[in-house]
Coordinates of C-alpha atoms in Angstrom, one line a residue:
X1 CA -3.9 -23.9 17.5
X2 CA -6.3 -24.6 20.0
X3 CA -6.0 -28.3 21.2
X4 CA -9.9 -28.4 21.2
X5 CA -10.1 -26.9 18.1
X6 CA -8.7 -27.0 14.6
X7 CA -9.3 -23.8 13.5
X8 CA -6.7 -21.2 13.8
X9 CA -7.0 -18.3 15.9
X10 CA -5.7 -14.9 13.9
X11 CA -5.6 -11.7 15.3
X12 CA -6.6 -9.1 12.8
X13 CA -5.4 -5.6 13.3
X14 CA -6.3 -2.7 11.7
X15 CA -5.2 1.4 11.8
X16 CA -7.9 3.4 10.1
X17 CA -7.7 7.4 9.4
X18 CA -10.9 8.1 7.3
X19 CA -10.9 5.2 4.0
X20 CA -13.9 4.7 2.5
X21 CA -13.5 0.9 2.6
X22 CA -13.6 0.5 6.4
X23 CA -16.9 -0.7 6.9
X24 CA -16.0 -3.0 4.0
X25 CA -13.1 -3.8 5.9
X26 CA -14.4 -4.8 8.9
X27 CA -17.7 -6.9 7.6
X28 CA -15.0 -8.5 5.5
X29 CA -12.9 -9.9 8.7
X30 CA -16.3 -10.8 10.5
X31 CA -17.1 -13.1 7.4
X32 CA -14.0 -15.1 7.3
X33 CA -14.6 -18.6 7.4
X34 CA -12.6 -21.3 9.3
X35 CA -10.9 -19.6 11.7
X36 CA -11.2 -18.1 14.7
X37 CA -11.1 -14.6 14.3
X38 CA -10.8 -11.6 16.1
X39 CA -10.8 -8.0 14.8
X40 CA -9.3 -5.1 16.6
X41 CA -9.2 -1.3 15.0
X42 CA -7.2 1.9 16.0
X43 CA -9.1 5.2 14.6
X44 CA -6.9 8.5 14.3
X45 CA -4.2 7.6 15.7
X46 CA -0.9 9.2 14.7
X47 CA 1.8 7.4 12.9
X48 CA 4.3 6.6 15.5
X49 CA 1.6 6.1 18.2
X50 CA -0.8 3.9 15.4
X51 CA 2.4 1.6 15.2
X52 CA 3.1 1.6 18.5
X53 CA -0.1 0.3 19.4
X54 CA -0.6 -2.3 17.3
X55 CA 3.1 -3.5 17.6
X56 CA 2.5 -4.0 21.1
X57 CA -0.5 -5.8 21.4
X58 CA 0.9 -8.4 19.1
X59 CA 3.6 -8.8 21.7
X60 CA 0.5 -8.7 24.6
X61 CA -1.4 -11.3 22.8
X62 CA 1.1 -13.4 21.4
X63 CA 0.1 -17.1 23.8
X64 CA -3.2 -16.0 22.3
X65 CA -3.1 -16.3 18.7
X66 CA -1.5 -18.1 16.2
X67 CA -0.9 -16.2 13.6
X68 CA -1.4 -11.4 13.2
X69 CA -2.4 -9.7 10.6
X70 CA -2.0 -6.1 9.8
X71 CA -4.7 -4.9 7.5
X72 CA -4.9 -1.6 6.0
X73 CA -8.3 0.2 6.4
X74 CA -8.8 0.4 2.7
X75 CA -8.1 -3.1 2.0
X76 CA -10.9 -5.8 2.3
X77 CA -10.7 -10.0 2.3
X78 CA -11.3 -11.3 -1.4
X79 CA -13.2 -14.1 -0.7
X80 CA -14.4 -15.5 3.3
X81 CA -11.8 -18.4 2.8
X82 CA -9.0 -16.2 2.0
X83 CA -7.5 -15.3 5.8
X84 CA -8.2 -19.5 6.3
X85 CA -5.8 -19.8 3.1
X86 CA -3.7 -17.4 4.2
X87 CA -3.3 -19.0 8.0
X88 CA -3.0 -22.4 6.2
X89 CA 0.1 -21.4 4.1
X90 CA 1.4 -19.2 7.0
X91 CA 1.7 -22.6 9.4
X92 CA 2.7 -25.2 7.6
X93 CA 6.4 -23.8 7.4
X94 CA 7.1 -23.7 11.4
X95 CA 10.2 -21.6 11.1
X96 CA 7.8 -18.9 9.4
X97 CA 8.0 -15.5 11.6
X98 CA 7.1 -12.7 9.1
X99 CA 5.1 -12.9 5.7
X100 CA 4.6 -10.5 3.4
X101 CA 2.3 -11.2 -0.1
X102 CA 0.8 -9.1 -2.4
X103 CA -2.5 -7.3 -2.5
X104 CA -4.6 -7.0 -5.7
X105 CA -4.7 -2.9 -6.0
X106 CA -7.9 -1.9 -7.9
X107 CA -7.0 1.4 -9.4
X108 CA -4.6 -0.2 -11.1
X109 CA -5.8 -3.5 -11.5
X110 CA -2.6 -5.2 -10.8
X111 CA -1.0 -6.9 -8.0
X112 CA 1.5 -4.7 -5.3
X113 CA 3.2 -5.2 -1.9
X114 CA 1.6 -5.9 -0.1
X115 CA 0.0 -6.7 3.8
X116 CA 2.1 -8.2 6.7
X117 CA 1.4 -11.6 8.7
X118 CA 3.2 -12.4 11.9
X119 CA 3.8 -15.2 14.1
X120 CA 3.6 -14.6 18.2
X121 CA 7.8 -15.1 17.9
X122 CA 8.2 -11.5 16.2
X123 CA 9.2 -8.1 18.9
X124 CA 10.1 -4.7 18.3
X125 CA 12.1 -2.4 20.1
X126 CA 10.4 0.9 21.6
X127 CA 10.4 3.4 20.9
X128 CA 10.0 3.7 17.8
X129 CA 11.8 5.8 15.1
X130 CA 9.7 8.3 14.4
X131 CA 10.7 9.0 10.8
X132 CA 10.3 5.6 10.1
X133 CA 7.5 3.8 12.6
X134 CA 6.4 0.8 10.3
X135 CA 9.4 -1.1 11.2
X136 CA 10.3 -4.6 10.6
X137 CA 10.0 -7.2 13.7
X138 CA 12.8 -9.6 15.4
X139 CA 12.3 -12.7 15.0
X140 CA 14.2 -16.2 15.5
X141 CA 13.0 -17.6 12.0
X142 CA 13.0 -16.4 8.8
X143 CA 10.9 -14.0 6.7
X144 CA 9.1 -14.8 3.7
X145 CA 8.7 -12.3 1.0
X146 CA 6.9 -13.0 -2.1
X147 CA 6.5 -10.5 -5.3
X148 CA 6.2 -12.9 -7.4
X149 CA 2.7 -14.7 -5.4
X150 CA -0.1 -13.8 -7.5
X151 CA -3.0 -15.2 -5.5
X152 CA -5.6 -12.8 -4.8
X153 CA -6.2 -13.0 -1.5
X154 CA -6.7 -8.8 -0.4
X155 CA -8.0 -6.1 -2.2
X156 CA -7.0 -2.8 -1.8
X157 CA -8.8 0.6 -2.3
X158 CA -12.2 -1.1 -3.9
X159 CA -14.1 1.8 -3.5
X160 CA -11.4 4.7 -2.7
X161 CA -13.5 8.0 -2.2
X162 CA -11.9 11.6 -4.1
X163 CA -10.0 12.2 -1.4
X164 CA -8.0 9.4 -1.2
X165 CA -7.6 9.3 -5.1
X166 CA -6.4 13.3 -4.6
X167 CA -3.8 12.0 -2.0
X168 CA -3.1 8.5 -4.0
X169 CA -2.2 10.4 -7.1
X170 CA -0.6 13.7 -4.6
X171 CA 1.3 11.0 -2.8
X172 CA 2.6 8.5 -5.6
X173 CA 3.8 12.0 -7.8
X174 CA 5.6 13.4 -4.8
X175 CA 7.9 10.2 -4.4
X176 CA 8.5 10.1 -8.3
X177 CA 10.2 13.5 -7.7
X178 CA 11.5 12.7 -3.9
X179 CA 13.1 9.5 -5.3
X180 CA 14.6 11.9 -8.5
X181 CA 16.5 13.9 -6.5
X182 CA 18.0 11.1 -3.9
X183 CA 19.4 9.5 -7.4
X184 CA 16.8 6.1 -7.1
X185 CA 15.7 5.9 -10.5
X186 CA 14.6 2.8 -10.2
X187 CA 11.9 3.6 -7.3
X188 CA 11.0 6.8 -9.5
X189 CA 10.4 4.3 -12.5
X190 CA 8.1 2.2 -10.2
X191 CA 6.1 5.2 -9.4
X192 CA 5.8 6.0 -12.7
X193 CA 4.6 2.7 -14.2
X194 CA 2.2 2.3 -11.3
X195 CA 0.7 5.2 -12.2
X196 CA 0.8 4.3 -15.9
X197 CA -1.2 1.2 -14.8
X198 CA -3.9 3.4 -13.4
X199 CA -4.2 5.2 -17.1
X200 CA -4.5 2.5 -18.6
X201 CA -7.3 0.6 -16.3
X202 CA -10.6 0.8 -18.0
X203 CA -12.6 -1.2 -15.1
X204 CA -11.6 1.5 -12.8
X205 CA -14.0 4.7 -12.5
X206 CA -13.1 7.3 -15.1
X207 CA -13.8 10.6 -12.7
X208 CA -11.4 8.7 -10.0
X209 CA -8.8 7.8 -12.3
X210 CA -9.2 11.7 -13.7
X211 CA -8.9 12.8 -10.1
X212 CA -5.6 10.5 -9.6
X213 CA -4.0 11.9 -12.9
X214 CA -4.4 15.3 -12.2
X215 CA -3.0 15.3 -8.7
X216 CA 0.2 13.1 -9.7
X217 CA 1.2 16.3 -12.0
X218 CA 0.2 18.6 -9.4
X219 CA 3.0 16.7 -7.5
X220 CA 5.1 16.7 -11.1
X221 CA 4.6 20.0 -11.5
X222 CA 4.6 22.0 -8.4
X223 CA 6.6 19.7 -6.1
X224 CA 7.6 23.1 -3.8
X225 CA 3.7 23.4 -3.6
X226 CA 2.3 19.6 -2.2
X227 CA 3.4 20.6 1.2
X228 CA 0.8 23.4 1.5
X229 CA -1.8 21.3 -0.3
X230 CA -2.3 18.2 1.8
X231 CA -6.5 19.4 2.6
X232 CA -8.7 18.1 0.6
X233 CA -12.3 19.6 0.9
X234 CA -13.7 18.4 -2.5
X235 CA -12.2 21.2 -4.6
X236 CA -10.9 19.8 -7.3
X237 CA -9.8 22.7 -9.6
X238 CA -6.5 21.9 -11.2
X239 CA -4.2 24.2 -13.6
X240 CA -4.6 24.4 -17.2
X241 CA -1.3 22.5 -17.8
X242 CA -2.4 19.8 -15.0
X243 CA -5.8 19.3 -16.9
X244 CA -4.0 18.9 -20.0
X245 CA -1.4 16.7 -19.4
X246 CA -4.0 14.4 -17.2
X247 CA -6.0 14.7 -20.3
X248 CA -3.8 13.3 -22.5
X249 CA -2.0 11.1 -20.3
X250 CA -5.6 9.3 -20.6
X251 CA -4.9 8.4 -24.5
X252 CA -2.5 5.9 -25.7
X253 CA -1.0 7.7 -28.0
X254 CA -0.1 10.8 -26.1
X255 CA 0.3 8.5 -22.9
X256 CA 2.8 7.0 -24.6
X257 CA 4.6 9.7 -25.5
X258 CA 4.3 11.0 -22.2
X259 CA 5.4 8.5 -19.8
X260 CA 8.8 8.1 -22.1
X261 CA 9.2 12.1 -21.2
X262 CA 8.2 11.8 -17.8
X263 CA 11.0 8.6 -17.6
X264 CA 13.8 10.9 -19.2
X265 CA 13.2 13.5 -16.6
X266 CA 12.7 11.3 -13.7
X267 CA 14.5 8.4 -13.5
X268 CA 17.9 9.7 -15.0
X269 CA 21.2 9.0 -13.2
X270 CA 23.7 11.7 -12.3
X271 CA 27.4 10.9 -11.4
X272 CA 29.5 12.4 -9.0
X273 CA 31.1 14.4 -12.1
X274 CA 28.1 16.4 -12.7
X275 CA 27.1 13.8 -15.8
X276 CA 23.6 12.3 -16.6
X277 CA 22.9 8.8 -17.6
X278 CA 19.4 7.6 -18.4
X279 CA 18.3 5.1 -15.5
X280 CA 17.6 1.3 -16.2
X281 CA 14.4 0.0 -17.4
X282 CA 12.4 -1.9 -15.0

């Protein structure tokens, strides 16, 4: 901190490709309370170069800030004390480096990893891999990483428009049947009750929700097809089969039902001798 002040200075950082929340976002950092806040944004960027960016002016600015957080375009500060709650628990371990906490996800009206906070210690190595550019930092000290934190300090997706609940629901189905096929059940199961959660929100707008259920079986259901279907223009025809299983999928009796199908197909096991075994519950 500041030896003339006693209010930490954060550096907020945020990549933004089109969310609905961003104005949200950003009127949500100015009105944080109790620190000394400043706010930089990166608009269309792509991936690699988004990362990039932001990874190195951490590294520019680190004699400049205490403490850096990245937050996600769609996600907005709960209260104006949370980011001062957040700096206060992020500084009183000194050996702290990384952070990572939940978010509270509104869809689904439950709690899921999550947003990042550094300290000026943490460095990357460029360039970055370009499969995988959201890399995790070097650092001397140690990383904190808490799923079971439920303090509600983000939001994320508050108010989503349809075309990120299309590519939410696209996006969540495609990895169900991604992490089928590379034998991780237990990331398929995730997917699965995530997107269970979602059904089964009733705060949550009913023609989103409807949107988000009949994309993830577009994914379910035509996973050779999600490739070619990545524009979203505000066409939301579905299939008959898509409508129907989305339908019911929104009932909890046929919900039920469902999601034990959807587990049997998705999160089952296979051994190297050709055998399947159901995957563990989680």
């Amino acid at each position: 901190m500041n030896a003339s002040s006693t209010k930490p200075r954060c550096l907020v950082l945020t990549l933004y490709s089109g969310e609905n929340e961003y104005a949200d976002c950003k009127r949500s950092v100015a009105g944080q309370e109790g620190v000394e806040v400043v706010h930089e944004c990166f608009e269309f960027l792509g991936s690699v170069e988004a990362h990039e960016t932001l990874y190195r002016r951490i590294i520019d600015c680190r004699e400049e800030f205490d403490v850096f957080l990245k937050l996600d375009a769609d996600m907005v500060f709960h209260t104006p004390q949370s980011l001062r709650n957040l700096t206060d628990r992020f500084l009183s371990d000194p050996g702290l480096d990384h952070m990572q906490l939940p978010v509270f996800d509104v869809p689904s009206h439950s709690f899921l990893m999550g947003f990042h906070m550094f300290s000026p210690r943490v460095s990357w190595s460029f360039p970055l891999d370009p499969l995988f550019p959201d890399q995790q930092p070097a650092y001397p000290g140690h990383r904190l990483f808490d799923v079971v934190g439920r303090e509600r300090y983000i939001d994320h997706m508050p108010d989503p428009s349809l075309s990120q609940c299309y590519y939410l629901g696209l996006h969540r189905g495609a990895k169900v049947v991604q992490r089928q096929r590379q034998r991780s059940s237990r990331s398929a199961a995730f997917q699965l009750s995530y997107l269970k959660r979602i059904a089964t929100n009733t705060r949550f707008d009913p023609q989103r929700k409807k949107l988000i259920l009949h994309s993830m079986f577009r994914a379910l259901l035509s996973p050779q097809d999600v490739g070619q279907k990545r524009d979203f223009d505000g066409d939301t025809t579905f299939g008959i089969l898509e409508k129907v299983l989305a339908g019911s999928f929104a009932t909890p009796v046929l919900r039920q039902a469902i999601f034990r199908v959807l587990r049997l197909l998705y999160t089952r096991k296979t051994s190297g001798d050709g055998a399947v075994r159901i995957g563990q519950k989680t």
